[in-house]
Amino acid sequence: MAKKLPVFSLKHLLVVSLALNVSLIWRAMYESEKWSLYRALSLQQQRSSVIDDCGSQDEAHVSKKKHLPTSLPSLDSSIVIESEDGGERIINLDHGDPTMYEKYWLQVGDKATIVIPGWQSLSYFSDASSLCWFLEPEFRRQVVRLHKVVGNAVTENRHIVVGTGSTQLFQAALYALSLQDASEPVSVVSAAPFYSSYPSITDCLKSGLYKWAGDAQSFDTDGPYIELVTSPNNPDGFVRRSVVNRSGGILVHDLAYYWPQYTSISFPADHDLMLFTISKSTGHAGMRIGWALVKDAEVAKKMTKFIELNTIGVSKDSQLRAAKVLNVVSDSCKPSSSEMECFFKLSHQQMAMRWKQLRVAVKKSGLFSVPDFPPEFCTFLGRAFEPQPAFAWLKCEQDITDCESFLRRKNVLTRSGKHFGFSPKYVRISMLDRDEIFNLFIHRLSNMIS
């Protein structure tokens, strides 16, 4: 007797169809990751020529990468993926996209949400009577408040200039500090290893006002100069001071990473010109908001003029959203706050755990080393700890002379030390990616052999 075929309802058929479609989508995503090496490597190779021509304008645009859904962030899922693809998935840690912070802001929810009516922000002007006429008063207030909460910078008797990220502010500072009637461009220097985009940003416009002059430690040219002091330093994470010991110099302090999740806050920074960015302080790189604390009014006016000529101000919408975010951060760190954990304390714990994992993986592999940092007392956290930078300055040991190429063969994309004016035995690795990517990297690094 012939078997009777089962009868499926329309509902059953729809469920089966949906399951098959989901399976196909996941398979397609897996195959896309598996075979994206050529595209990823091509993007990385193109970056060198872009830097030569006009520089990388932003860390987030150095290269693109795909992510699996953020619902799979655990270490276990990363190990499963690693075992399934045999190490073929591309891990892109070349840039410094701070997606690690997504988890915190998801937990914050609507507390950081802002609604901007259609009639708002029509005018170019935020405060026509202010030196920086496009600076939103609420953003200024929240910047001052945050620095007081953290204790990392002096804001009294300072002019605040807002910019489209610290990159624009860096360019504005070079414009403001250069001599307009000088017979030759002023030299711009920074001690190696220096931030890889400094040379390209400085020389991008081929300005007659300033030019890149290389490593500050070997600078011996007479005449005026501008020294860039990045502290904590990008890429190696060490606290920096100026190194050029001669007259005629002007200092610009890039303090993008002087926040308690990365380093001890030993004292309020008190320099003539200090640059900060919301990108690395709260993780909101996409807002493109930075600010400068400037002591000299004339310098602040010239920086404002540069931004006026460059972009006719800075987005009011971004400033208002940034003000809201900074307000939430400051509120979270008040002693009386019980609704949410302090942003900086939670971020500090996360960075501490990541550095602990990295050091264990480096020791297990035996092929690499990372810097050791002396602990310093932090006035914000009330205890001493070792720095835990946003980037790892990884060195390949043994006979590996090109660390970037070695890791690329392992499908890990990094940025070579040569871009930072240093040895190719070193690479810079972002510590700020999503948990899924970071855990996958740690697992692969732990089991890496030459």
C-alpha positions as a Python dict, from the first residue, in 0.01 Angstrom:
ca = {
    (1, 'M'): (0, 0, 0),
    (2, 'A'): (147, 335, -104),
    (3, 'K'): (240, 570, 181),
    (4, 'K'): (27, 877, 216),
    (5, 'L'): (229, 1195, 168),
    (6, 'P'): (204, 1444, 458),
    (7, 'V'): (-14, 1746, 402),
    (8, 'F'): (150, 2077, 489),
    (9, 'S'): (-43, 2389, 568),
    (10, 'L'): (48, 2724, 421),
    (11, 'K'): (183, 2821, 763),
    (12, 'H'): (418, 2521, 765),
    (13, 'L'): (541, 2600, 415),
    (14, 'L'): (612, 2960, 509),
    (15, 'V'): (815, 2853, 815),
    (16, 'V'): (1021, 2608, 607),
    (17, 'S'): (1077, 2868, 336),
    (18, 'L'): (1187, 3125, 592),
    (19, 'A'): (1431, 2880, 751),
    (20, 'L'): (1582, 2797, 412),
    (21, 'N'): (1616, 3165, 326),
    (22, 'V'): (1787, 3244, 656),
    (23, 'S'): (2023, 2953, 602),
    (24, 'L'): (2108, 3076, 253),
    (25, 'I'): (2166, 3430, 380),
    (26, 'W'): (2404, 3312, 651),
    (27, 'R'): (2587, 3094, 403),
    (28, 'A'): (2621, 3385, 162),
    (29, 'M'): (2757, 3604, 442),
    (30, 'Y'): (3008, 3335, 535),
    (31, 'E'): (3124, 3296, 175),
    (32, 'S'): (3150, 3673, 142),
    (33, 'E'): (3378, 3686, 449),
    (34, 'K'): (3575, 3386, 328),
    (35, 'W'): (3657, 3528, -12),
    (36, 'S'): (3695, 3899, 78),
    (37, 'L'): (4073, 3877, 133),
    (38, 'Y'): (4159, 4008, -213),
    (39, 'R'): (3936, 4312, -172),
    (40, 'A'): (4061, 4384, 181),
    (41, 'L'): (4425, 4351, 84),
    (42, 'S'): (4372, 4570, -222),
    (43, 'L'): (4223, 4843, -2),
    (44, 'Q'): (4517, 4823, 234),
    (45, 'Q'): (4771, 4837, -50),
    (46, 'Q'): (4591, 5135, -201),
    (47, 'R'): (4622, 5322, 130),
    (48, 'S'): (4996, 5368, 82),
    (49, 'S'): (4945, 5549, -249),
    (50, 'V'): (4659, 5753, -104),
    (51, 'I'): (4883, 5863, 184),
    (52, 'D'): (5152, 5966, -64),
    (53, 'D'): (4900, 6173, -262),
    (54, 'C'): (4686, 6337, 3),
    (55, 'G'): (4680, 6135, 322),
    (56, 'S'): (4412, 5943, 507),
    (57, 'Q'): (4159, 6199, 616),
    (58, 'D'): (4009, 5979, 884),
    (59, 'E'): (4089, 5657, 1063),
    (60, 'A'): (3747, 5517, 987),
    (61, 'H'): (3792, 5556, 609),
    (62, 'V'): (4123, 5374, 572),
    (63, 'S'): (3943, 5054, 481),
    (64, 'K'): (3602, 4894, 496),
    (65, 'K'): (3502, 4568, 660),
    (66, 'K'): (3195, 4355, 702),
    (67, 'H'): (3052, 4240, 1031),
    (68, 'L'): (2836, 3949, 1123),
    (69, 'P'): (2525, 4057, 1316),
    (70, 'T'): (2606, 4209, 1654),
    (71, 'S'): (2393, 3940, 1820),
    (72, 'L'): (2696, 3709, 1804),
    (73, 'P'): (2957, 3890, 2016),
    (74, 'S'): (3066, 3614, 2251),
    (75, 'L'): (3406, 3446, 2270),
    (76, 'D'): (3247, 3105, 2211),
    (77, 'S'): (3089, 3215, 1882),
    (78, 'S'): (3424, 3357, 1764),
    (79, 'I'): (3599, 3028, 1832),
    (80, 'V'): (3327, 2841, 1642),
    (81, 'I'): (3374, 3068, 1341),
    (82, 'E'): (3753, 3027, 1362),
    (83, 'S'): (3730, 2648, 1368),
    (84, 'E'): (3483, 2644, 1081),
    (85, 'D'): (3681, 2861, 840),
    (86, 'G'): (4028, 2743, 939),
    (87, 'G'): (4151, 3096, 999),
    (88, 'E'): (4034, 3227, 660),
    (89, 'R'): (3814, 3506, 792),
    (90, 'I'): (3969, 3850, 754),
    (91, 'I'): (4037, 4034, 1081),
    (92, 'N'): (4084, 4402, 1000),
    (93, 'L'): (4255, 4586, 1286),
    (94, 'D'): (4430, 4843, 1066),
    (95, 'H'): (4210, 5134, 1166),
    (96, 'G'): (4081, 5270, 1497),
    (97, 'D'): (3704, 5251, 1459),
    (98, 'P'): (3583, 5257, 1824),
    (99, 'T'): (3291, 5013, 1788),
    (100, 'M'): (3381, 4857, 2125),
    (101, 'Y'): (3165, 5126, 2285),
    (102, 'E'): (2844, 5021, 2110),
    (103, 'K'): (2751, 4787, 2394),
    (104, 'Y'): (2755, 5064, 2655),
    (105, 'W'): (2546, 5301, 2447),
    (106, 'L'): (2295, 5027, 2372),
    (107, 'Q'): (2250, 4988, 2747),
    (108, 'V'): (2210, 5363, 2792),
    (109, 'G'): (1919, 5362, 2550),
    (110, 'D'): (1710, 5678, 2520),
    (111, 'K'): (1909, 5871, 2779),
    (112, 'A'): (2145, 5979, 2500),
    (113, 'T'): (1872, 6036, 2242),
    (114, 'I'): (1808, 6386, 2111),
    (115, 'V'): (1525, 6515, 1892),
    (116, 'I'): (1602, 6809, 1664),
    (117, 'P'): (1295, 6991, 1523),
    (118, 'G'): (1289, 7083, 1157),
    (119, 'W'): (1302, 7455, 1229),
    (120, 'Q'): (1614, 7433, 1443),
    (121, 'S'): (1974, 7496, 1325),
    (122, 'L'): (1879, 7701, 1021),
    (123, 'S'): (2127, 7981, 1086),
    (124, 'Y'): (2500, 7960, 1028),
    (125, 'F'): (2552, 8132, 1362),
    (126, 'S'): (2538, 7979, 1707),
    (127, 'D'): (2658, 8286, 1899),
    (128, 'A'): (2758, 8580, 1681),
    (129, 'S'): (2920, 8756, 1977),
    (130, 'S'): (3149, 8461, 2055),
    (131, 'L'): (3506, 8429, 1926),
    (132, 'C'): (3413, 8090, 1777),
    (133, 'W'): (3078, 8202, 1637),
    (134, 'F'): (2965, 7852, 1528),
    (135, 'L'): (3028, 7693, 1870),
    (136, 'E'): (2700, 7580, 2028),
    (137, 'P'): (2676, 7719, 2385),
    (138, 'E'): (2545, 7387, 2522),
    (139, 'F'): (2834, 7195, 2368),
    (140, 'R'): (3078, 7441, 2521),
    (141, 'R'): (2913, 7398, 2862),
    (142, 'Q'): (2931, 7018, 2846),
    (143, 'V'): (3296, 7019, 2734),
    (144, 'V'): (3392, 7231, 3036),
    (145, 'R'): (3183, 7013, 3266),
    (146, 'L'): (3337, 6686, 3140),
    (147, 'H'): (3694, 6810, 3184),
    (148, 'K'): (3610, 6914, 3540),
    (149, 'V'): (3454, 6573, 3615),
    (150, 'V'): (3756, 6383, 3480),
    (151, 'G'): (4020, 6637, 3582),
    (152, 'N'): (4227, 6590, 3267),
    (153, 'A'): (4252, 6948, 3134),
    (154, 'V'): (4245, 7308, 3248),
    (155, 'T'): (3953, 7498, 3092),
    (156, 'E'): (3974, 7826, 3286),
    (157, 'N'): (4094, 8120, 3076),
    (158, 'R'): (4079, 7906, 2762),
    (159, 'H'): (3900, 7963, 2432),
    (160, 'I'): (3715, 7661, 2294),
    (161, 'V'): (3721, 7604, 1919),
    (162, 'V'): (3501, 7326, 1782),
    (163, 'G'): (3602, 7134, 1471),
    (164, 'T'): (3488, 6856, 1242),
    (165, 'G'): (3697, 6603, 1431),
    (166, 'S'): (4046, 6668, 1563),
    (167, 'T'): (4184, 6633, 1209),
    (168, 'Q'): (4031, 6963, 1103),
    (169, 'L'): (4148, 7123, 1427),
    (170, 'F'): (4501, 6999, 1361),
    (171, 'Q'): (4495, 7166, 1019),
    (172, 'A'): (4347, 7481, 1173),
    (173, 'A'): (4626, 7487, 1432),
    (174, 'L'): (4896, 7460, 1164),
    (175, 'Y'): (4733, 7749, 976),
    (176, 'A'): (4703, 7962, 1289),
    (177, 'L'): (5057, 7901, 1415),
    (178, 'S'): (5236, 7954, 1083),
    (179, 'L'): (5391, 8288, 994),
    (180, 'Q'): (5184, 8433, 710),
    (181, 'D'): (5472, 8634, 560),
    (182, 'A'): (5756, 8386, 617),
    (183, 'S'): (6006, 8331, 335),
    (184, 'E'): (5970, 7952, 366),
    (185, 'P'): (5725, 7705, 523),
    (186, 'V'): (5758, 7637, 895),
    (187, 'S'): (5878, 7284, 980),
    (188, 'V'): (5629, 7046, 1145),
    (189, 'V'): (5779, 6759, 1345),
    (190, 'S'): (5683, 6483, 1586),
    (191, 'A'): (5889, 6219, 1764),
    (192, 'A'): (5880, 5873, 1602),
    (193, 'P'): (5683, 5661, 1621),
    (194, 'F'): (5437, 5939, 1535),
    (195, 'Y'): (5073, 5923, 1429),
    (196, 'S'): (5079, 5787, 1074),
    (197, 'S'): (4848, 6055, 931),
    (198, 'Y'): (5053, 6355, 1052),
    (199, 'P'): (5284, 6364, 746),
    (200, 'S'): (5006, 6318, 492),
    (201, 'I'): (4767, 6567, 653),
    (202, 'T'): (5045, 6825, 685),
    (203, 'D'): (5157, 6796, 322),
    (204, 'C'): (4820, 6721, 163),
    (205, 'L'): (4756, 7078, 46),
    (206, 'K'): (5123, 7144, -32),
    (207, 'S'): (5085, 7466, 163),
    (208, 'G'): (5346, 7737, 146),
    (209, 'L'): (5289, 7802, 517),
    (210, 'Y'): (5409, 7471, 664),
    (211, 'K'): (5568, 7140, 567),
    (212, 'W'): (5635, 6803, 726),
    (213, 'A'): (5996, 6778, 851),
    (214, 'G'): (5995, 6431, 1005),
    (215, 'D'): (6115, 6287, 1335),
    (216, 'A'): (6145, 6551, 1607),
    (217, 'Q'): (6429, 6357, 1771),
    (218, 'S'): (6657, 6415, 1471),
    (219, 'F'): (6534, 6764, 1380),
    (220, 'D'): (6828, 7006, 1362),
    (221, 'T'): (6712, 7278, 1123),
    (222, 'D'): (6741, 7640, 1233),
    (223, 'G'): (6432, 7856, 1236),
    (224, 'P'): (6077, 7828, 1363),
    (225, 'Y'): (5907, 7491, 1399),
    (226, 'I'): (5585, 7332, 1525),
    (227, 'E'): (5622, 7017, 1736),
    (228, 'L'): (5328, 6780, 1771),
    (229, 'V'): (5317, 6610, 2109),
    (230, 'T'): (5070, 6321, 2121),
    (231, 'S'): (5018, 6198, 2475),
    (232, 'P'): (4937, 5918, 2531),
    (233, 'N'): (5105, 5850, 2201),
    (234, 'N'): (4945, 5693, 1897),
    (235, 'P'): (5071, 5426, 1820),
    (236, 'D'): (5274, 5305, 2121),
    (237, 'G'): (5068, 5441, 2413),
    (238, 'F'): (5351, 5608, 2607),
    (239, 'V'): (5313, 5944, 2778),
    (240, 'R'): (5502, 6204, 2573),
    (241, 'R'): (5675, 6536, 2626),
    (242, 'S'): (5840, 6767, 2374),
    (243, 'V'): (6185, 6656, 2259),
    (244, 'V'): (6316, 6945, 2045),
    (245, 'N'): (6533, 7165, 2261),
    (246, 'R'): (6577, 7489, 2072),
    (247, 'S'): (6424, 7834, 2047),
    (248, 'G'): (6154, 7933, 1801),
    (249, 'G'): (5932, 7630, 1860),
    (250, 'I'): (5557, 7611, 1917),
    (251, 'L'): (5390, 7305, 2071),
    (252, 'V'): (5057, 7146, 1980),
    (253, 'H'): (4941, 6882, 2229),
    (254, 'D'): (4719, 6611, 2083),
    (255, 'L'): (4543, 6464, 2388),
    (256, 'A'): (4287, 6244, 2210),
    (257, 'Y'): (4369, 5951, 2441),
    (258, 'Y'): (4413, 6135, 2771),
    (259, 'W'): (4108, 5969, 2926),
    (260, 'P'): (4094, 5725, 3221),
    (261, 'Q'): (4004, 5416, 3016),
    (262, 'Y'): (4344, 5442, 2845),
    (263, 'T'): (4585, 5599, 3093),
    (264, 'S'): (4614, 5743, 3443),
    (265, 'I'): (4492, 6100, 3481),
    (266, 'S'): (4788, 6231, 3677),
    (267, 'F'): (4712, 6603, 3651),
    (268, 'P'): (4499, 6848, 3452),
    (269, 'A'): (4686, 6915, 3127),
    (270, 'D'): (4776, 7283, 3107),
    (271, 'H'): (4924, 7361, 2765),
    (272, 'D'): (4882, 7650, 2521),
    (273, 'L'): (4695, 7448, 2259),
    (274, 'M'): (4531, 7112, 2335),
    (275, 'L'): (4328, 6896, 2097),
    (276, 'F'): (4053, 6653, 2201),
    (277, 'T'): (3799, 6444, 2010),
    (278, 'I'): (3472, 6275, 2095),
    (279, 'S'): (3583, 5984, 1877),
    (280, 'K'): (3816, 5824, 2133),
    (281, 'S'): (3666, 5976, 2447),
    (282, 'T'): (3311, 5837, 2409),
    (283, 'G'): (3343, 5627, 2092),
    (284, 'H'): (3125, 5846, 1868),
    (285, 'A'): (3362, 5872, 1574),
    (286, 'G'): (3076, 5919, 1328),
    (287, 'M'): (2975, 6252, 1484),
    (288, 'R'): (3300, 6407, 1354),
    (289, 'I'): (3333, 6643, 1651),
    (290, 'G'): (3650, 6758, 1820),
    (291, 'W'): (3749, 7058, 2026),
    (292, 'A'): (4058, 7263, 2102),
    (293, 'L'): (4140, 7439, 2428),
    (294, 'V'): (4342, 7746, 2326),
    (295, 'K'): (4511, 7993, 2560),
    (296, 'D'): (4592, 8267, 2308),
    (297, 'A'): (4292, 8457, 2172),
    (298, 'E'): (4465, 8545, 1843),
    (299, 'V'): (4549, 8180, 1776),
    (300, 'A'): (4189, 8083, 1851),
    (301, 'K'): (4064, 8352, 1611),
    (302, 'K'): (4290, 8224, 1332),
    (303, 'M'): (4180, 7865, 1392),
    (304, 'T'): (3819, 7982, 1375),
    (305, 'K'): (3894, 8165, 1050),
    (306, 'F'): (4045, 7851, 897),
    (307, 'I'): (3733, 7648, 978),
    (308, 'E'): (3517, 7931, 845),
    (309, 'L'): (3706, 7923, 516),
    (310, 'N'): (3717, 7543, 511),
    (311, 'T'): (3360, 7444, 601),
    (312, 'I'): (3182, 7766, 711),
    (313, 'G'): (3154, 7633, 1064),
    (314, 'V'): (3072, 7295, 1216),
    (315, 'S'): (2741, 7106, 1210),
    (316, 'K'): (2507, 7229, 1482),
    (317, 'D'): (2325, 6897, 1483),
    (318, 'S'): (2646, 6709, 1558),
    (319, 'Q'): (2736, 6955, 1833),
    (320, 'L'): (2395, 6920, 1998),
    (321, 'R'): (2413, 6542, 1986),
    (322, 'A'): (2770, 6552, 2119),
    (323, 'A'): (2657, 6779, 2403),
    (324, 'K'): (2388, 6528, 2495),
    (325, 'V'): (2639, 6240, 2495),
    (326, 'L'): (2889, 6433, 2707),
    (327, 'N'): (2611, 6521, 2950),
    (328, 'V'): (2517, 6152, 2986),
    (329, 'V'): (2883, 6061, 3048),
    (330, 'S'): (2925, 6329, 3314),
    (331, 'D'): (2598, 6230, 3481),
    (332, 'S'): (2700, 5863, 3487),
    (333, 'C'): (3017, 5949, 3681),
    (334, 'K'): (2848, 6159, 3950),
    (335, 'P'): (2886, 6005, 4299),
    (336, 'S'): (2508, 6013, 4338),
    (337, 'S'): (2442, 5831, 4010),
    (338, 'S'): (2268, 5497, 4059),
    (339, 'E'): (2090, 5457, 3726),
    (340, 'M'): (2395, 5348, 3524),
    (341, 'E'): (2761, 5264, 3565),
    (342, 'C'): (3020, 5536, 3516),
    (343, 'F'): (3117, 5532, 3149),
    (344, 'F'): (3488, 5571, 3216),
    (345, 'K'): (3501, 5308, 3490),
    (346, 'L'): (3320, 5052, 3277),
    (347, 'S'): (3535, 5134, 2972),
    (348, 'H'): (3846, 5112, 3188),
    (349, 'Q'): (3748, 4762, 3301),
    (350, 'Q'): (3687, 4654, 2943),
    (351, 'M'): (4025, 4786, 2826),
    (352, 'A'): (4198, 4621, 3123),
    (353, 'M'): (4044, 4285, 3032),
    (354, 'R'): (4144, 4321, 2667),
    (355, 'W'): (4504, 4401, 2752),
    (356, 'K'): (4515, 4105, 2989),
    (357, 'Q'): (4389, 3877, 2711),
    (358, 'L'): (4640, 4024, 2464),
    (359, 'R'): (4937, 3971, 2694),
    (360, 'V'): (4834, 3611, 2757),
    (361, 'A'): (4799, 3549, 2381),
    (362, 'V'): (5137, 3710, 2304),
    (363, 'K'): (5309, 3498, 2569),
    (364, 'K'): (5144, 3180, 2445),
    (365, 'S'): (5243, 3240, 2082),
    (366, 'G'): (5603, 3336, 2154),
    (367, 'L'): (5631, 3523, 1824),
    (368, 'F'): (5549, 3871, 1948),
    (369, 'S'): (5602, 4126, 2223),
    (370, 'V'): (5415, 4434, 2343),
    (371, 'P'): (5543, 4726, 2553),
    (372, 'D'): (5545, 4719, 2932),
    (373, 'F'): (5420, 5033, 3104),
    (374, 'P'): (5499, 5159, 3454),
    (375, 'P'): (5189, 5209, 3670),
    (376, 'E'): (5092, 5563, 3766),
    (377, 'F'): (4837, 5697, 4014),
    (378, 'C'): (4509, 5811, 3859),
    (379, 'T'): (4331, 6096, 4036),
    (380, 'F'): (4001, 6006, 3868),
    (381, 'L'): (3994, 5637, 3967),
    (382, 'G'): (4184, 5692, 4290),
    (383, 'R'): (4441, 5419, 4234),
    (384, 'A'): (4747, 5333, 4029),
    (385, 'F'): (4734, 5120, 3713),
    (386, 'E'): (4936, 5048, 3402),
    (387, 'P'): (4834, 5227, 3081),
    (388, 'Q'): (4606, 5026, 2853),
    (389, 'P'): (4624, 5212, 2520),
    (390, 'A'): (4367, 5216, 2243),
    (391, 'F'): (4628, 5059, 2015),
    (392, 'A'): (4875, 4778, 2073),
    (393, 'W'): (5226, 4843, 1942),
    (394, 'L'): (5304, 4482, 1852),
    (395, 'K'): (5657, 4372, 1765),
    (396, 'C'): (5736, 4059, 1567),
    (397, 'E'): (6027, 3871, 1721),
    (398, 'Q'): (6268, 3605, 1591),
    (399, 'D'): (6352, 3643, 1220),
    (400, 'I'): (6025, 3813, 1116),
    (401, 'T'): (6135, 4143, 961),
    (402, 'D'): (5802, 4257, 808),
    (403, 'C'): (5537, 4212, 1074),
    (404, 'E'): (5253, 4355, 864),
    (405, 'S'): (5316, 4107, 581),
    (406, 'F'): (5351, 3818, 824),
    (407, 'L'): (5016, 3891, 988),
    (408, 'R'): (4852, 3954, 650),
    (409, 'R'): (4939, 3598, 553),
    (410, 'K'): (4745, 3497, 865),
    (411, 'N'): (4451, 3708, 743),
    (412, 'V'): (4505, 3977, 1007),
    (413, 'L'): (4529, 4330, 866),
    (414, 'T'): (4737, 4580, 1064),
    (415, 'R'): (4932, 4902, 1001),
    (416, 'S'): (5307, 4872, 956),
    (417, 'G'): (5554, 5058, 1172),
    (418, 'K'): (5701, 5217, 857),
    (419, 'H'): (5393, 5441, 834),
    (420, 'F'): (5478, 5575, 1180),
    (421, 'G'): (5842, 5654, 1091),
    (422, 'F'): (5959, 5335, 1259),
    (423, 'S'): (6074, 4978, 1196),
    (424, 'P'): (5857, 4736, 990),
    (425, 'K'): (5912, 4482, 1267),
    (426, 'Y'): (5631, 4670, 1445),
    (427, 'V'): (5262, 4701, 1367),
    (428, 'R'): (4980, 4900, 1522),
    (429, 'I'): (4672, 4700, 1618),
    (430, 'S'): (4338, 4850, 1717),
    (431, 'M'): (4210, 4741, 2058),
    (432, 'L'): (3871, 4906, 2005),
    (433, 'D'): (3681, 4673, 1771),
    (434, 'R'): (3366, 4481, 1863),
    (435, 'D'): (3395, 4188, 2104),
    (436, 'E'): (3338, 3937, 1827),
    (437, 'I'): (3632, 4063, 1620),
    (438, 'F'): (3864, 4118, 1915),
    (439, 'N'): (3800, 3774, 2063),
    (440, 'L'): (3856, 3613, 1724),
    (441, 'F'): (4188, 3799, 1695),
    (442, 'I'): (4300, 3687, 2042),
    (443, 'H'): (4213, 3325, 1962),
    (444, 'R'): (4404, 3335, 1633),
    (445, 'L'): (4704, 3517, 1781),
    (446, 'S'): (4729, 3261, 2064),
    (447, 'N'): (4762, 2976, 1817),
    (448, 'M'): (4983, 3152, 1564),
    (449, 'I'): (5304, 2986, 1453),
    (450, 'S'): (5569, 3101, 1206),
}
